[in-house]
PDB file of C-alpha atoms in Angstrom:
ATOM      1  CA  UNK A   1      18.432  23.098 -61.122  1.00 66.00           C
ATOM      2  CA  UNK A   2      19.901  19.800 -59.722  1.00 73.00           C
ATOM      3  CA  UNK A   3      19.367  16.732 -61.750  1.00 86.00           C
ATOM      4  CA  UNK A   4      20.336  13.406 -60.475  1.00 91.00           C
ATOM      5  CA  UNK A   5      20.135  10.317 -62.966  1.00 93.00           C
ATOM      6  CA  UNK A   6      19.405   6.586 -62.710  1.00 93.00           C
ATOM      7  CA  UNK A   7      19.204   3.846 -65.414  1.00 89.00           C
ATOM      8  CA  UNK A   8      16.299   2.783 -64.552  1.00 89.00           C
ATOM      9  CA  UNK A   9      16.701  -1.237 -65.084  1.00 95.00           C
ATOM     10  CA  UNK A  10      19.248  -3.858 -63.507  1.00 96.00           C
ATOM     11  CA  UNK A  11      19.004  -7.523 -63.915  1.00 97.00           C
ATOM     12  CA  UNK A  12      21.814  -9.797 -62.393  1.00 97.00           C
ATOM     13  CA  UNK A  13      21.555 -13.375 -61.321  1.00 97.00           C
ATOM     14  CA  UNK A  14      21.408 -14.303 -57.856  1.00 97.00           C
ATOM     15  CA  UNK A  15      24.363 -14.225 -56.216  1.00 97.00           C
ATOM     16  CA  UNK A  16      26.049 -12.175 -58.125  1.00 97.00           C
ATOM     17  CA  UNK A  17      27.668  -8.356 -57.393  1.00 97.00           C
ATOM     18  CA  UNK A  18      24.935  -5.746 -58.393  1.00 97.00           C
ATOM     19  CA  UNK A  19      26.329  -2.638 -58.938  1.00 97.00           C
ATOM     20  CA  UNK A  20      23.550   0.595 -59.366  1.00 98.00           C
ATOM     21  CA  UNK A  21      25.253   3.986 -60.626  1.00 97.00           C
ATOM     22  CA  UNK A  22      23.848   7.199 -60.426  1.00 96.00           C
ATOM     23  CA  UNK A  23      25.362  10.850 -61.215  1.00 96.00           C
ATOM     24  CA  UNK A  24      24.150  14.367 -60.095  1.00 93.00           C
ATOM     25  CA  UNK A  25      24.745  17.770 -61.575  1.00 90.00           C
ATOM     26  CA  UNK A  26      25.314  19.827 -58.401  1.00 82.00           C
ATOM     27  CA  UNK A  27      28.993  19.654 -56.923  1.00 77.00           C
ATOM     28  CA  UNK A  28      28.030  21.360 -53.539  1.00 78.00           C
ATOM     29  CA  UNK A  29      25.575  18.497 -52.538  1.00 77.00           C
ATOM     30  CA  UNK A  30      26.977  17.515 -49.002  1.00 81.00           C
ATOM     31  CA  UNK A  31      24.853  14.315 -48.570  1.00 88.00           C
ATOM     32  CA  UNK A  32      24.410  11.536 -50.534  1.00 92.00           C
ATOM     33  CA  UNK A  33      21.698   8.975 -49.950  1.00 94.00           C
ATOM     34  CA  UNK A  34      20.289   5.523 -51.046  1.00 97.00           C
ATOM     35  CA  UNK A  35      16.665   4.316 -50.571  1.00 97.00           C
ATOM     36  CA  UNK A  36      15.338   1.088 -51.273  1.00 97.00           C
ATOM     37  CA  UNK A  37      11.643   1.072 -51.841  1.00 95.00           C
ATOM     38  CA  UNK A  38       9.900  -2.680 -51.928  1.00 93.00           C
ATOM     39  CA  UNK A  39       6.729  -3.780 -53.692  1.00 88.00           C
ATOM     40  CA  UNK A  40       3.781  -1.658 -52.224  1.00 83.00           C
ATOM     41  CA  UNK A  41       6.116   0.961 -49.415  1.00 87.00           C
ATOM     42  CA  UNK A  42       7.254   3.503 -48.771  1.00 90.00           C
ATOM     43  CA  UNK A  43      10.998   4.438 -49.569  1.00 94.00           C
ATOM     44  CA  UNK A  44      13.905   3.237 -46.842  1.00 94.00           C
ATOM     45  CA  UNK A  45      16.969   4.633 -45.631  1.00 94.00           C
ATOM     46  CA  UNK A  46      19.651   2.288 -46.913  1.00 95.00           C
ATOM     47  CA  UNK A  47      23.184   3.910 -46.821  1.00 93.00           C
ATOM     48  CA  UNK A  48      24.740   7.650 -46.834  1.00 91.00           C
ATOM     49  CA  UNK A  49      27.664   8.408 -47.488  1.00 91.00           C
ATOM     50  CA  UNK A  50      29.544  12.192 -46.749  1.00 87.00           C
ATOM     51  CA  UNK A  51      31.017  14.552 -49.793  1.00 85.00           C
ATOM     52  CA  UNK A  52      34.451  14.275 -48.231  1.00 87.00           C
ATOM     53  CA  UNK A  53      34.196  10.075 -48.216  1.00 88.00           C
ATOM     54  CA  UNK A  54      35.341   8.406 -50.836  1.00 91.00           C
ATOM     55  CA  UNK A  55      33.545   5.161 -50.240  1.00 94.00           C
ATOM     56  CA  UNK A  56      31.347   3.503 -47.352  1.00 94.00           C
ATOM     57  CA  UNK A  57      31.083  -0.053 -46.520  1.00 94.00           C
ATOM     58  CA  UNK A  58      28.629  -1.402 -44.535  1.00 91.00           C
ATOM     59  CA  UNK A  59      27.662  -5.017 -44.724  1.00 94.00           C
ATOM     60  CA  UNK A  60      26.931  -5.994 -47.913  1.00 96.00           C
ATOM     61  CA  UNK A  61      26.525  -2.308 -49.342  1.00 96.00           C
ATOM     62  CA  UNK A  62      29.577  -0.502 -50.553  1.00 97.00           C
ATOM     63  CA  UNK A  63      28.819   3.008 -51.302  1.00 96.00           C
ATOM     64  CA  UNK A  64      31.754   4.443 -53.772  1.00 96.00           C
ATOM     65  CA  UNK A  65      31.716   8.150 -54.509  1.00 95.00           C
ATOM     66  CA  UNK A  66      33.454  10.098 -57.639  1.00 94.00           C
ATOM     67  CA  UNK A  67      33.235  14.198 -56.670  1.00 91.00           C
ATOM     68  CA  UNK A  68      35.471  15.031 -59.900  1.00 91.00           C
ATOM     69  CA  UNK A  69      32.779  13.306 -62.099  1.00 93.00           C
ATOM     70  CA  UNK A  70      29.621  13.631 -59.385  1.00 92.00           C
ATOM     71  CA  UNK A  71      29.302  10.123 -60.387  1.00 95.00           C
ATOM     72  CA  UNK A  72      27.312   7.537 -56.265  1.00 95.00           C
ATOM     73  CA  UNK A  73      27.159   3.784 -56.729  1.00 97.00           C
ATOM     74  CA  UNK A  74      25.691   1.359 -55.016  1.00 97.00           C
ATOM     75  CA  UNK A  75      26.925  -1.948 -54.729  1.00 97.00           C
ATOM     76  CA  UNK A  76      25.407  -5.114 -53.552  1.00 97.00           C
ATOM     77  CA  UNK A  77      27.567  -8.609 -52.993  1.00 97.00           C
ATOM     78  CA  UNK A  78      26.267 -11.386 -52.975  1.00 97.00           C
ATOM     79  CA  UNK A  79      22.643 -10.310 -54.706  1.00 97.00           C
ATOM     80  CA  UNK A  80      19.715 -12.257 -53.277  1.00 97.00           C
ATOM     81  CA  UNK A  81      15.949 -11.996 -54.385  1.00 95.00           C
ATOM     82  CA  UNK A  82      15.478 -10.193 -51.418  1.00 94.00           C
ATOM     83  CA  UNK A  83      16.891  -7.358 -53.056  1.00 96.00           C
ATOM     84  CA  UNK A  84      15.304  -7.320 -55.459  1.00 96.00           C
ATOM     85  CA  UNK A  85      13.097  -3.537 -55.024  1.00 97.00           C
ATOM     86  CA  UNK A  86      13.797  -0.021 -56.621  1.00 96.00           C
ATOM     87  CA  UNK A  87      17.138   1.229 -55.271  1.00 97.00           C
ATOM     88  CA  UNK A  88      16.647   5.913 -55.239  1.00 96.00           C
ATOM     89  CA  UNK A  89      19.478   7.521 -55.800  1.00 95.00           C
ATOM     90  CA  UNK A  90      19.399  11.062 -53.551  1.00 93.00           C
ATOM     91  CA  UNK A  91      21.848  14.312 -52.826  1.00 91.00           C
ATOM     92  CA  UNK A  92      21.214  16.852 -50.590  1.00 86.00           C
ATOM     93  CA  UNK A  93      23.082  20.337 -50.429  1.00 74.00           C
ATOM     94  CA  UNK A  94      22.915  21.270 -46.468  1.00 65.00           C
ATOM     95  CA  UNK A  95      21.607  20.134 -43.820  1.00 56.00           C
ATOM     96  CA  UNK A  96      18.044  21.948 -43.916  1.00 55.00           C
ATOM     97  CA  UNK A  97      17.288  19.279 -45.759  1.00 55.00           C
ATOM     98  CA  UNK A  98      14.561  20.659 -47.378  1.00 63.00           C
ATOM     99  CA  UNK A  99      16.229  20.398 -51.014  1.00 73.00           C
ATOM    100  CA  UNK A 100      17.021  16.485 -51.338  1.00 86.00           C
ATOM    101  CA  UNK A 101      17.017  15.462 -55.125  1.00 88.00           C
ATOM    102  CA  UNK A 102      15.852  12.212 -55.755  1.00 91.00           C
ATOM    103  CA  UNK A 103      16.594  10.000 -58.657  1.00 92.00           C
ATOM    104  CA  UNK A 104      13.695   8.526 -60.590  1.00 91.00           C
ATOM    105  CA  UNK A 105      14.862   5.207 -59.617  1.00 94.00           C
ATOM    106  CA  UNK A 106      16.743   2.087 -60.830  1.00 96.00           C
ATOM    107  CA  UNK A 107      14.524  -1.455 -60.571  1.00 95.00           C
ATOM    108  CA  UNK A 108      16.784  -3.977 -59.705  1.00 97.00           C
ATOM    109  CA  UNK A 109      15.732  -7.635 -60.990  1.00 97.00           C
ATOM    110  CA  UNK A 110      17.424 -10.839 -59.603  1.00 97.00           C
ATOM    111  CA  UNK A 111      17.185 -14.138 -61.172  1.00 94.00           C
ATOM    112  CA  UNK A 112      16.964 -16.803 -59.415  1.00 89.00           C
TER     113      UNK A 112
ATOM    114  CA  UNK B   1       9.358   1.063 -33.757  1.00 65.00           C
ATOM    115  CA  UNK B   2       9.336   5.206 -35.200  1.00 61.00           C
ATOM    116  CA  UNK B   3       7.364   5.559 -38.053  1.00 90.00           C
ATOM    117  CA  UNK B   4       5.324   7.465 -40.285  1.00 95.00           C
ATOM    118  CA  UNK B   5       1.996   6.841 -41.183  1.00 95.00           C
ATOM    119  CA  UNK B   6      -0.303   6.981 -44.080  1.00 96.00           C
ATOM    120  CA  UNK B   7      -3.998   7.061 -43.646  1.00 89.00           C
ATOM    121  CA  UNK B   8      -4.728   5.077 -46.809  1.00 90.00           C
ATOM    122  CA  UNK B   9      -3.475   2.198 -48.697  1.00 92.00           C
ATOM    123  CA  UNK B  10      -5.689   2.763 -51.367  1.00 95.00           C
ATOM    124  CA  UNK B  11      -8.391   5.081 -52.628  1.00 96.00           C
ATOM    125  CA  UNK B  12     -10.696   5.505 -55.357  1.00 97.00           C
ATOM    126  CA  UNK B  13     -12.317   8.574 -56.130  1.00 97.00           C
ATOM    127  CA  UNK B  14     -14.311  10.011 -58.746  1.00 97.00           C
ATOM    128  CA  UNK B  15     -13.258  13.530 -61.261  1.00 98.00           C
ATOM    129  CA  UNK B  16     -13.543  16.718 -59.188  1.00 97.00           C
ATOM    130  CA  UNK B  17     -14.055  14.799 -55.786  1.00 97.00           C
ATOM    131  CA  UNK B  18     -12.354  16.712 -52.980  1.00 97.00           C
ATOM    132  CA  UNK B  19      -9.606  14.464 -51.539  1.00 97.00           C
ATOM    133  CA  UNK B  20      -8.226  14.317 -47.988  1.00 97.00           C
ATOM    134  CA  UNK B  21      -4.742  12.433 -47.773  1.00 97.00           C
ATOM    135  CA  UNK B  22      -3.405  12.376 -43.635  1.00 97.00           C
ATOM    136  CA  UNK B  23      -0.038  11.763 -42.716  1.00 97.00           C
ATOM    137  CA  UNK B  24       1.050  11.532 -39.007  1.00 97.00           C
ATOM    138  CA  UNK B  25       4.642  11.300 -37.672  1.00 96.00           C
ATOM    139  CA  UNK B  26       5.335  10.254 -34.236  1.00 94.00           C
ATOM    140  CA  UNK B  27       8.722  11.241 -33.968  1.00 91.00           C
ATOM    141  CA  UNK B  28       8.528  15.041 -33.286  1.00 91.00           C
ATOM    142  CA  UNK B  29       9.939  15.614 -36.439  1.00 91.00           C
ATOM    143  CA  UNK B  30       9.976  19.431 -37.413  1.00 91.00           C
ATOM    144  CA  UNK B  31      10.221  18.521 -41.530  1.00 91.00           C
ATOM    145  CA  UNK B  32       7.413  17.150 -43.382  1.00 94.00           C
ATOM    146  CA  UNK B  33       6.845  16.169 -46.873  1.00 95.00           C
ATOM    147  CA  UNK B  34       4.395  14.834 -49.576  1.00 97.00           C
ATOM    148  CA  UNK B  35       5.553  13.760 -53.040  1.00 96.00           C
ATOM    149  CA  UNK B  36       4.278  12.052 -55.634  1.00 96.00           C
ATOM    150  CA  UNK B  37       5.650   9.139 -57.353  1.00 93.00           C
ATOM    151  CA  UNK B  38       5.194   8.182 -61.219  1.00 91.00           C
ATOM    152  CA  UNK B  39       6.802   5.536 -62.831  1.00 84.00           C
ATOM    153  CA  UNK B  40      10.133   6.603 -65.095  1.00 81.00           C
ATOM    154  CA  UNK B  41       9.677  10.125 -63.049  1.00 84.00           C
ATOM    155  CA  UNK B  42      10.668   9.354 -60.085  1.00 85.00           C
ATOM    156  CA  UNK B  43       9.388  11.480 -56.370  1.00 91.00           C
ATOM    157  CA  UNK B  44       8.381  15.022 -57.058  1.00 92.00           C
ATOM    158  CA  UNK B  45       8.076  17.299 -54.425  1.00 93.00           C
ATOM    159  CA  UNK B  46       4.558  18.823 -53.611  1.00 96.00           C
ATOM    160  CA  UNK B  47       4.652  20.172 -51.122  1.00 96.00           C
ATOM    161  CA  UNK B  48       6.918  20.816 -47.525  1.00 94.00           C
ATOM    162  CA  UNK B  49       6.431  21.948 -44.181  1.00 94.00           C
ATOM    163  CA  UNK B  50       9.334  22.866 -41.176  1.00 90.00           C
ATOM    164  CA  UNK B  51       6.704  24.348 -38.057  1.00 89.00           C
ATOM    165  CA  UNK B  52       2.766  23.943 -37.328  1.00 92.00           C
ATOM    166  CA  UNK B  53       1.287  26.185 -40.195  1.00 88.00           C
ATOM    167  CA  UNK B  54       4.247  26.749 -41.918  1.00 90.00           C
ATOM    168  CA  UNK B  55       4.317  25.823 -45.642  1.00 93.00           C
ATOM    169  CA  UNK B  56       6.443  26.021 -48.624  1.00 92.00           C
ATOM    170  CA  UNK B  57       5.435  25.243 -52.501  1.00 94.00           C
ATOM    171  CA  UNK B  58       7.396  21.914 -53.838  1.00 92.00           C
ATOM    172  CA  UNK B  59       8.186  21.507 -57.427  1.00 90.00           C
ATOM    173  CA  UNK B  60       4.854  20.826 -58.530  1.00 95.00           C
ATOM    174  CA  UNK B  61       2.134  22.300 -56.184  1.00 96.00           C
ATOM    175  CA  UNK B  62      -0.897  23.048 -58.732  1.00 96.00           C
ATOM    176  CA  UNK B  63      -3.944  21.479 -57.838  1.00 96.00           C
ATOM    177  CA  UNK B  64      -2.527  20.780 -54.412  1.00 98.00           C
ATOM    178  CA  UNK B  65      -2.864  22.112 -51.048  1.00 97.00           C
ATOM    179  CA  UNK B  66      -1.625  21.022 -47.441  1.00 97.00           C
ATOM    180  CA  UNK B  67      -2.294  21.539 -44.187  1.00 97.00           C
ATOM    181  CA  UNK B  68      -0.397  21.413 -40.861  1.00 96.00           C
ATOM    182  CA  UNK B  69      -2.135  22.224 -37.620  1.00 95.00           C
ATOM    183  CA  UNK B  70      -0.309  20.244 -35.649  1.00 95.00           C
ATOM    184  CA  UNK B  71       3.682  19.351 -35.597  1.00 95.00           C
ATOM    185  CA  UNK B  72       2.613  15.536 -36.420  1.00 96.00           C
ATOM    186  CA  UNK B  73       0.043  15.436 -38.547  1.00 97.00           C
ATOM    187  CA  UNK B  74       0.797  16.975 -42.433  1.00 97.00           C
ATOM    188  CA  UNK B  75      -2.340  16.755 -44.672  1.00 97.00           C
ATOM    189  CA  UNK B  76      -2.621  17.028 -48.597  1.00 98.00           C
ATOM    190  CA  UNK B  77      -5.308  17.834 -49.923  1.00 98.00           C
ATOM    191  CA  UNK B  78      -6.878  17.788 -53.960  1.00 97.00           C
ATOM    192  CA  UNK B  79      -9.326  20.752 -53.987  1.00 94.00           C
ATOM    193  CA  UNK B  80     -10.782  18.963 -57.338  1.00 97.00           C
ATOM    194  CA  UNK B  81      -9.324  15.582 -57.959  1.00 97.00           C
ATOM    195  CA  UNK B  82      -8.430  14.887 -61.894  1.00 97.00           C
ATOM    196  CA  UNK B  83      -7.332  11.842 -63.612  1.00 97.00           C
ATOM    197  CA  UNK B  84      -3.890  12.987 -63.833  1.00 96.00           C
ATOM    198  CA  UNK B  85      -3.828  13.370 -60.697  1.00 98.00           C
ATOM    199  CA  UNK B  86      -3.479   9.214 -60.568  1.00 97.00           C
ATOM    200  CA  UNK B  87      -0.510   8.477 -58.541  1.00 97.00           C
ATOM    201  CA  UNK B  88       1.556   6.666 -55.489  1.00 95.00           C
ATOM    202  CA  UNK B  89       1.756   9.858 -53.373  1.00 97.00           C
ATOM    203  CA  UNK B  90       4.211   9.546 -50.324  1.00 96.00           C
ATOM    204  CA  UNK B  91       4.443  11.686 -46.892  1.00 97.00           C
ATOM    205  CA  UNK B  92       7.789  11.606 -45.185  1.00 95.00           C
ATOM    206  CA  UNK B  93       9.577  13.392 -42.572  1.00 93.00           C
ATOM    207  CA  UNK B  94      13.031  14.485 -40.794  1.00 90.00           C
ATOM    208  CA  UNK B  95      14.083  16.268 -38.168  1.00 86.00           C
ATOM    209  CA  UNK B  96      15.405  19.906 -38.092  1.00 79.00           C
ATOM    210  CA  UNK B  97      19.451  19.591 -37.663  1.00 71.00           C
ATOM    211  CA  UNK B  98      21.632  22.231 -38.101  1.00 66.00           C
ATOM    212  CA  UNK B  99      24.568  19.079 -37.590  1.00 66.00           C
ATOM    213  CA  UNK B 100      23.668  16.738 -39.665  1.00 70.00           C
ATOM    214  CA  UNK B 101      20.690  15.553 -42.659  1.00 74.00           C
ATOM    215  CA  UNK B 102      19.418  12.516 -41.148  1.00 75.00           C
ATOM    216  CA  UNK B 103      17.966  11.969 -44.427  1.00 87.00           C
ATOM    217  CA  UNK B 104      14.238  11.077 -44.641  1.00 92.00           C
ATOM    218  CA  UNK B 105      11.409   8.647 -43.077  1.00 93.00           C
ATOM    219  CA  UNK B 106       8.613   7.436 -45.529  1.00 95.00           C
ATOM    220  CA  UNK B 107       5.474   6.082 -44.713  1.00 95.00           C
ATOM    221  CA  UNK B 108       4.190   3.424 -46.965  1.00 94.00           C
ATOM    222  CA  UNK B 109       2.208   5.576 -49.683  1.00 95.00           C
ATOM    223  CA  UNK B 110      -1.079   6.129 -51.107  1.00 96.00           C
ATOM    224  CA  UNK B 111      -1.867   4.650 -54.421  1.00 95.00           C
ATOM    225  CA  UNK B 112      -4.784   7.383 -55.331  1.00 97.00           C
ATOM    226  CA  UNK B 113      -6.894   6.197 -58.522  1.00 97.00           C
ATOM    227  CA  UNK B 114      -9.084   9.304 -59.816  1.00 98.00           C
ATOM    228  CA  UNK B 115     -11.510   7.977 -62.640  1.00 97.00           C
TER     229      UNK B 115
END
């Protein structure tokens, strides 16, 4: 079945670029998702980003997407301790939604 | 301010207890989820529901069982609670779209201790 993998540690200093990578098995996933969970909640909608995009830029956030190598980043600029939370990596097929893969994770640390 | 809402923070209940974990959505959404969360394992689907007593089996159902009776309210429930049954479980939701996967809204979990 579909697989999608995380490291599952990050440490940069603050201010710095964070960059969190994460690659999936299954080449027809049409949506690609990341969460950012804080201490003690739930999971949040951060970004999405479209099969046929090759990258998304909002804010901060640049979402960069390799479909040859079914490789989703996430990158952060300008890393505050604010981020610091457990960035989920997620693909979804269709939009039935009922068969989003998540990642187990990647804990992002920053130093202040 | 949409959201979705877990009845406990915390709980703490004892080996073979029958536990009751509610979830209620107040944004009409047709999709409903509960997953559990375990460090270095990520979410893992339970359990999932589209319509008011519909229900389909996640990737790891056993010793679970759900309930919807109505469209906002999605309940899980441990027939006979067991230690390994320790975890962060989370309910979320998302509309049905035929247009687009709005992706999912979580509500802030449920850090169940069985002992």
């Amino acid at each position: 079945g579909e697989d999608v993998e995380q490291s599952l540690f990050l440490s940069v200093r603050e201010g710095d670029s964070s960059v969190i990578n994460c690659t999936y098995t299954d080449s027809s996933s049409t949506y690609l998702y990341w969460y950012k969970q804080e201490p003690g909640a739930g999971l949040q909608l951060l970004t999405y980003i479209f099969s046929n995009m090759d990258m998304k830029q909002d804010q901060r956030l640049t979402v960069l997407l390799n479909k040859k190598d079914k490789h989703l980043s996430l990158r952060i600029a300008d890393t505050q301790t604010g981020d610091s939370a457990i960035y989920f990596c997620a693909v979804a097929p269709n939009t039935g939604g009922f068969k989003t893969i998540f990642g187990a994770g990647t804990r992002l640390f920053v130093k202040a | 301010d949409v959201k979705v809402t877990q009845s406990s923070r915390y709980l703490v209940k004892r080996t073979g207890e029958k536990v009751f974990l509610e979830c209620v959505q107040d944004m009409d959404h047709e999709n409903m989820f509960w997953y559990r969360q375990d460090p270095g394992l990520g979410l893992r689907l339970i359990y999932f529901s589209y319509d008011v007593k519909m229900k389909e089996k996640g990737d790891i159902p056993e010793g679970y069982s759900v309930s919807r009776e109505k469209k906002e309210r999605f309940s899980l429930i441990l027939e006979s609670a067991s230690t390994n049954q320790t975890s962060m479980y989370l309910c979320a939701s998302s509309p049905l779209s035929r247009d687009f996967n709005y992706g999912y809204t979580f509500g802030s979990g449920t850090r169940l201790t069985v002992v």
